[in-house]
């Protein structure tokens, strides 16, 4: 595997009847063989049960039982870190090619069973077929991309020649990683964060989000099938503030790889800086956090394309992406025309259970997300005028219909806070310059996009729109591994780039070896 040979996994064309049938078959296989299972945890290569368990339910249909999971406590989380620490010396000295081969086999196995994993995503987190297919494709991409990158990183590094010495610098693994992913890309981000750490030669404790342990447990089974030694990937489930917190604080934890909210990320940042009794290093933290992402619509642009892109970015997966567009900042000359085109299209979005073919708008993840969206809808009604909202939603799930709010001030709560639901704020600006200033007026800096045909404005925005992932004349979601290395600035995280050429270095340290020669 050469990194230069890497290509993104193609998305499935569900308009083809054979692909529809294959996906329906996978949905029924998942219903029959996976839903309702009780999943164990894994510590030190052994299955582990908790004293208590907790249940997962389908966010789109609460009557459907997704799975039962072990509710571990801090003691088991500590034991998992200690077991990972014991496994580290052997795994860290395995050949790079051996580790790469394990993950290349995993990518191939995932490709062969991709619809099964995607089907689980429809039930477990409420992804539409296309969104689920994208999540699974991204997981395959991460495995192959990081495998390829590790091979490159393992090549001899350039050092300056000195007469009488043989000098080398090589990258070595760093230790035990606490891997703490979110529920919104519960396959891609979970597998990507875990795989990068392991391919680098570290051992890990993985704690999936409470909302999405089933797909993580399926992936763990796949990793065992392709020959990953069971003791290098410890798998623990339970509340983040108990199990995750213990993993963060443990003195044997060498690094934390976290993706999730700003609030939890900042708490981990603080905790990870405290040196615990017996700790021999400063912990490293890779934190990818929230966003408040904008699309800036200029006076000169293809307005129809802009409207479609805003809709895709604001309501794809019900707005539950860190990259989701939650603010459309629109030039006053086209503001009314933009609104007139946007409103009927948003109002026409129909909600349905995501496992049904053609249903592209599903539920939000859980009762907390439902409440949060509804709270911001109330705020939006005070801060602006509701143009779209309400409509029929299926019974039995956590559905919030798409909302659009007009006339939102740039400093309003709806313009500043991450809602993480299908709520879009429209902000009118007098010119492009003011638009750029508004685009930069949040604490975040994750993604953003500009729609403009004006070359000067493109250049200005490339320089000054301060986000980690900036797009021109396209939506601000849908980053591809390798093509769009992903991660944000400011309160969006530690400025790392998932799926980017320097990602692996975060899980490695460089060792210089200098030998005197005659
Ligand atoms: P969250 O912060 O609630 O949870 C993330 C993970 O942290 C979960 O596994 C959770 O169990 C764990 N956790 C919670 N409290 C903890 C604690 N005290 N100690 C250790 N671990 C703890 O976030 P979420 O709701 O799962 O995900 C949504 C958030 O993730 C949004 O803010 C979104 O923007 C962000 N996100 C960012 C990116 C990115 O690349 N920047 C990608 C996806 C999601």
PDB file of C-alpha atoms in Angstrom, residues 36-146:
ATOM      1  CA  UNK A  36     -30.985  -7.151  20.536  1.00  0.00           C
ATOM      2  CA  UNK A  37     -27.609  -8.756  21.229  1.00  0.00           C
ATOM      3  CA  UNK A  38     -25.872  -8.365  24.539  1.00  0.00           C
ATOM      4  CA  UNK A  39     -22.324  -7.206  23.831  1.00  0.00           C
ATOM      5  CA  UNK A  40     -19.393  -7.885  26.151  1.00  0.00           C
ATOM      6  CA  UNK A  41     -16.466  -5.621  26.917  1.00  0.00           C
ATOM      7  CA  UNK A  42     -12.880  -6.758  26.338  1.00  0.00           C
ATOM      8  CA  UNK A  43     -10.051  -6.164  28.784  1.00  0.00           C
ATOM      9  CA  UNK A  44      -6.628  -7.779  28.434  1.00  0.00           C
ATOM     10  CA  UNK A  45      -7.921 -10.055  25.675  1.00  0.00           C
ATOM     11  CA  UNK A  46     -10.744 -11.429  27.858  1.00  0.00           C
ATOM     12  CA  UNK A  47     -14.480 -10.869  27.672  1.00  0.00           C
ATOM     13  CA  UNK A  48     -15.732  -8.835  30.604  1.00  0.00           C
ATOM     14  CA  UNK A  49     -19.228  -8.200  31.968  1.00  0.00           C
ATOM     15  CA  UNK A  50     -20.281  -5.320  34.191  1.00  0.00           C
ATOM     16  CA  UNK A  51     -22.359  -5.494  37.338  1.00  0.00           C
ATOM     17  CA  UNK A  52     -24.990  -3.520  35.448  1.00  0.00           C
ATOM     18  CA  UNK A  53     -25.990  -3.158  31.821  1.00  0.00           C
ATOM     19  CA  UNK A  54     -27.628  -0.420  29.758  1.00  0.00           C
ATOM     20  CA  UNK A  55     -29.774  -0.565  26.645  1.00  0.00           C
ATOM     21  CA  UNK A  56     -29.724   1.134  23.279  1.00  0.00           C
ATOM     22  CA  UNK A  57     -32.961   1.964  21.428  1.00  0.00           C
ATOM     23  CA  UNK A  58     -33.538   3.065  17.840  1.00  0.00           C
ATOM     24  CA  UNK A  59     -33.815   6.892  17.860  1.00  0.00           C
ATOM     25  CA  UNK A  60     -36.330   6.679  15.011  1.00  0.00           C
ATOM     26  CA  UNK A  61     -38.486   4.000  16.639  1.00  0.00           C
ATOM     27  CA  UNK A  62     -38.099   3.662  20.376  1.00  0.00           C
ATOM     28  CA  UNK A  63     -39.809   0.271  20.386  1.00  0.00           C
ATOM     29  CA  UNK A  64     -36.786  -1.263  18.630  1.00  0.00           C
ATOM     30  CA  UNK A  65     -34.100  -2.649  20.932  1.00  0.00           C
ATOM     31  CA  UNK A  66     -30.647  -2.163  19.411  1.00  0.00           C
ATOM     32  CA  UNK A  67     -28.506  -3.854  22.015  1.00  0.00           C
ATOM     33  CA  UNK A  68     -27.540  -4.317  25.637  1.00  0.00           C
ATOM     34  CA  UNK A  69     -24.119  -3.154  26.805  1.00  0.00           C
ATOM     35  CA  UNK A  70     -21.980  -3.513  29.895  1.00  0.00           C
ATOM     36  CA  UNK A  71     -22.077  -0.565  32.235  1.00  0.00           C
ATOM     37  CA  UNK A  72     -18.541  -0.622  33.553  1.00  0.00           C
ATOM     38  CA  UNK A  73     -17.162   1.634  36.262  1.00  0.00           C
ATOM     39  CA  UNK A  74     -13.907   3.445  36.952  1.00  0.00           C
ATOM     40  CA  UNK A  75     -12.241   0.318  38.389  1.00  0.00           C
ATOM     41  CA  UNK A  76     -12.671  -1.606  35.128  1.00  0.00           C
ATOM     42  CA  UNK A  77     -11.557   1.411  33.085  1.00  0.00           C
ATOM     43  CA  UNK A  78      -8.400   1.586  35.210  1.00  0.00           C
ATOM     44  CA  UNK A  79      -7.816  -2.136  34.717  1.00  0.00           C
ATOM     45  CA  UNK A  80      -8.206  -1.697  30.948  1.00  0.00           C
ATOM     46  CA  UNK A  81      -5.523   1.022  30.905  1.00  0.00           C
ATOM     47  CA  UNK A  82      -3.208  -1.191  32.971  1.00  0.00           C
ATOM     48  CA  UNK A  83      -3.763  -4.146  30.627  1.00  0.00           C
ATOM     49  CA  UNK A  84      -3.073  -1.937  27.615  1.00  0.00           C
ATOM     50  CA  UNK A  85       0.125  -0.825  29.338  1.00  0.00           C
ATOM     51  CA  UNK A  86       1.192  -4.451  29.765  1.00  0.00           C
ATOM     52  CA  UNK A  87       0.505  -5.221  26.119  1.00  0.00           C
ATOM     53  CA  UNK A  88       2.431  -2.193  24.871  1.00  0.00           C
ATOM     54  CA  UNK A  89       6.045  -3.474  24.872  1.00  0.00           C
ATOM     55  CA  UNK A  90       5.280  -6.414  22.577  1.00  0.00           C
ATOM     56  CA  UNK A  91       2.866  -4.661  20.199  1.00  0.00           C
ATOM     57  CA  UNK A  92       5.046  -1.556  19.933  1.00  0.00           C
ATOM     58  CA  UNK A  93       7.927  -3.703  18.649  1.00  0.00           C
ATOM     59  CA  UNK A  94       5.948  -5.568  15.995  1.00  0.00           C
ATOM     60  CA  UNK A  95       6.966  -4.931  12.432  1.00  0.00           C
ATOM     61  CA  UNK A  96       5.222  -1.950  10.831  1.00  0.00           C
ATOM     62  CA  UNK A  97       4.305  -4.083   7.810  1.00  0.00           C
ATOM     63  CA  UNK A  98       2.602  -6.615  10.089  1.00  0.00           C
ATOM     64  CA  UNK A  99       0.410  -3.935  11.653  1.00  0.00           C
ATOM     65  CA  UNK A 100      -0.313  -2.392   8.265  1.00  0.00           C
ATOM     66  CA  UNK A 101      -1.376  -5.790   6.912  1.00  0.00           C
ATOM     67  CA  UNK A 102      -3.840  -6.313   9.776  1.00  0.00           C
ATOM     68  CA  UNK A 103      -5.545  -3.005   9.003  1.00  0.00           C
ATOM     69  CA  UNK A 104      -5.503  -3.517   5.232  1.00  0.00           C
ATOM     70  CA  UNK A 105      -7.277  -6.852   5.822  1.00  0.00           C
ATOM     71  CA  UNK A 106      -9.739  -5.026   8.077  1.00  0.00           C
ATOM     72  CA  UNK A 107     -10.448  -2.460   5.336  1.00  0.00           C
ATOM     73  CA  UNK A 108     -11.120  -5.252   2.852  1.00  0.00           C
ATOM     74  CA  UNK A 109     -13.371  -7.145   5.291  1.00  0.00           C
ATOM     75  CA  UNK A 110     -15.313  -3.946   5.988  1.00  0.00           C
ATOM     76  CA  UNK A 111     -15.681  -3.324   2.243  1.00  0.00           C
ATOM     77  CA  UNK A 112     -17.102  -6.811   1.768  1.00  0.00           C
ATOM     78  CA  UNK A 113     -19.636  -6.310   4.561  1.00  0.00           C
ATOM     79  CA  UNK A 114     -20.178  -2.588   4.148  1.00  0.00           C
ATOM     80  CA  UNK A 115     -23.991  -2.695   3.886  1.00  0.00           C
ATOM     81  CA  UNK A 116     -24.275  -4.619   7.162  1.00  0.00           C
ATOM     82  CA  UNK A 117     -22.371  -1.927   8.984  1.00  0.00           C
ATOM     83  CA  UNK A 118     -24.347   0.812   7.240  1.00  0.00           C
ATOM     84  CA  UNK A 119     -27.620  -0.932   8.093  1.00  0.00           C
ATOM     85  CA  UNK A 120     -26.648  -0.921  11.757  1.00  0.00           C
ATOM     86  CA  UNK A 121     -26.023   2.846  11.472  1.00  0.00           C
ATOM     87  CA  UNK A 122     -29.582   3.344  10.150  1.00  0.00           C
ATOM     88  CA  UNK A 123     -31.004   1.672  13.250  1.00  0.00           C
ATOM     89  CA  UNK A 124     -28.531   2.700  15.898  1.00  0.00           C
ATOM     90  CA  UNK A 125     -28.095   6.425  15.171  1.00  0.00           C
ATOM     91  CA  UNK A 126     -30.767   7.262  12.577  1.00  0.00           C
ATOM     92  CA  UNK A 127     -28.627   7.693   9.448  1.00  0.00           C
ATOM     93  CA  UNK A 128     -30.267   7.566   6.026  1.00  0.00           C
ATOM     94  CA  UNK A 129     -28.940   4.950   3.607  1.00  0.00           C
ATOM     95  CA  UNK A 130     -26.692   7.484   1.876  1.00  0.00           C
ATOM     96  CA  UNK A 131     -25.398   8.998   5.122  1.00  0.00           C
ATOM     97  CA  UNK A 132     -24.702   5.548   6.542  1.00  0.00           C
ATOM     98  CA  UNK A 133     -22.977   4.480   3.327  1.00  0.00           C
ATOM     99  CA  UNK A 134     -20.783   7.604   3.564  1.00  0.00           C
ATOM    100  CA  UNK A 135     -19.858   6.814   7.174  1.00  0.00           C
ATOM    101  CA  UNK A 136     -18.830   3.250   6.273  1.00  0.00           C
ATOM    102  CA  UNK A 137     -16.896   4.383   3.197  1.00  0.00           C
ATOM    103  CA  UNK A 138     -15.033   6.887   5.358  1.00  0.00           C
ATOM    104  CA  UNK A 139     -14.147   4.157   7.857  1.00  0.00           C
ATOM    105  CA  UNK A 140     -12.639   2.055   5.033  1.00  0.00           C
ATOM    106  CA  UNK A 141     -10.749   5.133   3.846  1.00  0.00           C
ATOM    107  CA  UNK A 142      -9.308   5.870   7.287  1.00  0.00           C
ATOM    108  CA  UNK A 143      -7.991   2.309   7.682  1.00  0.00           C
ATOM    109  CA  UNK A 144      -6.259   2.311   4.309  1.00  0.00           C
ATOM    110  CA  UNK A 145      -5.051   5.899   4.477  1.00  0.00           C
ATOM    111  CA  UNK A 146      -3.451   5.562   7.906  1.00  0.00           C
TER     112      UNK A 146
END
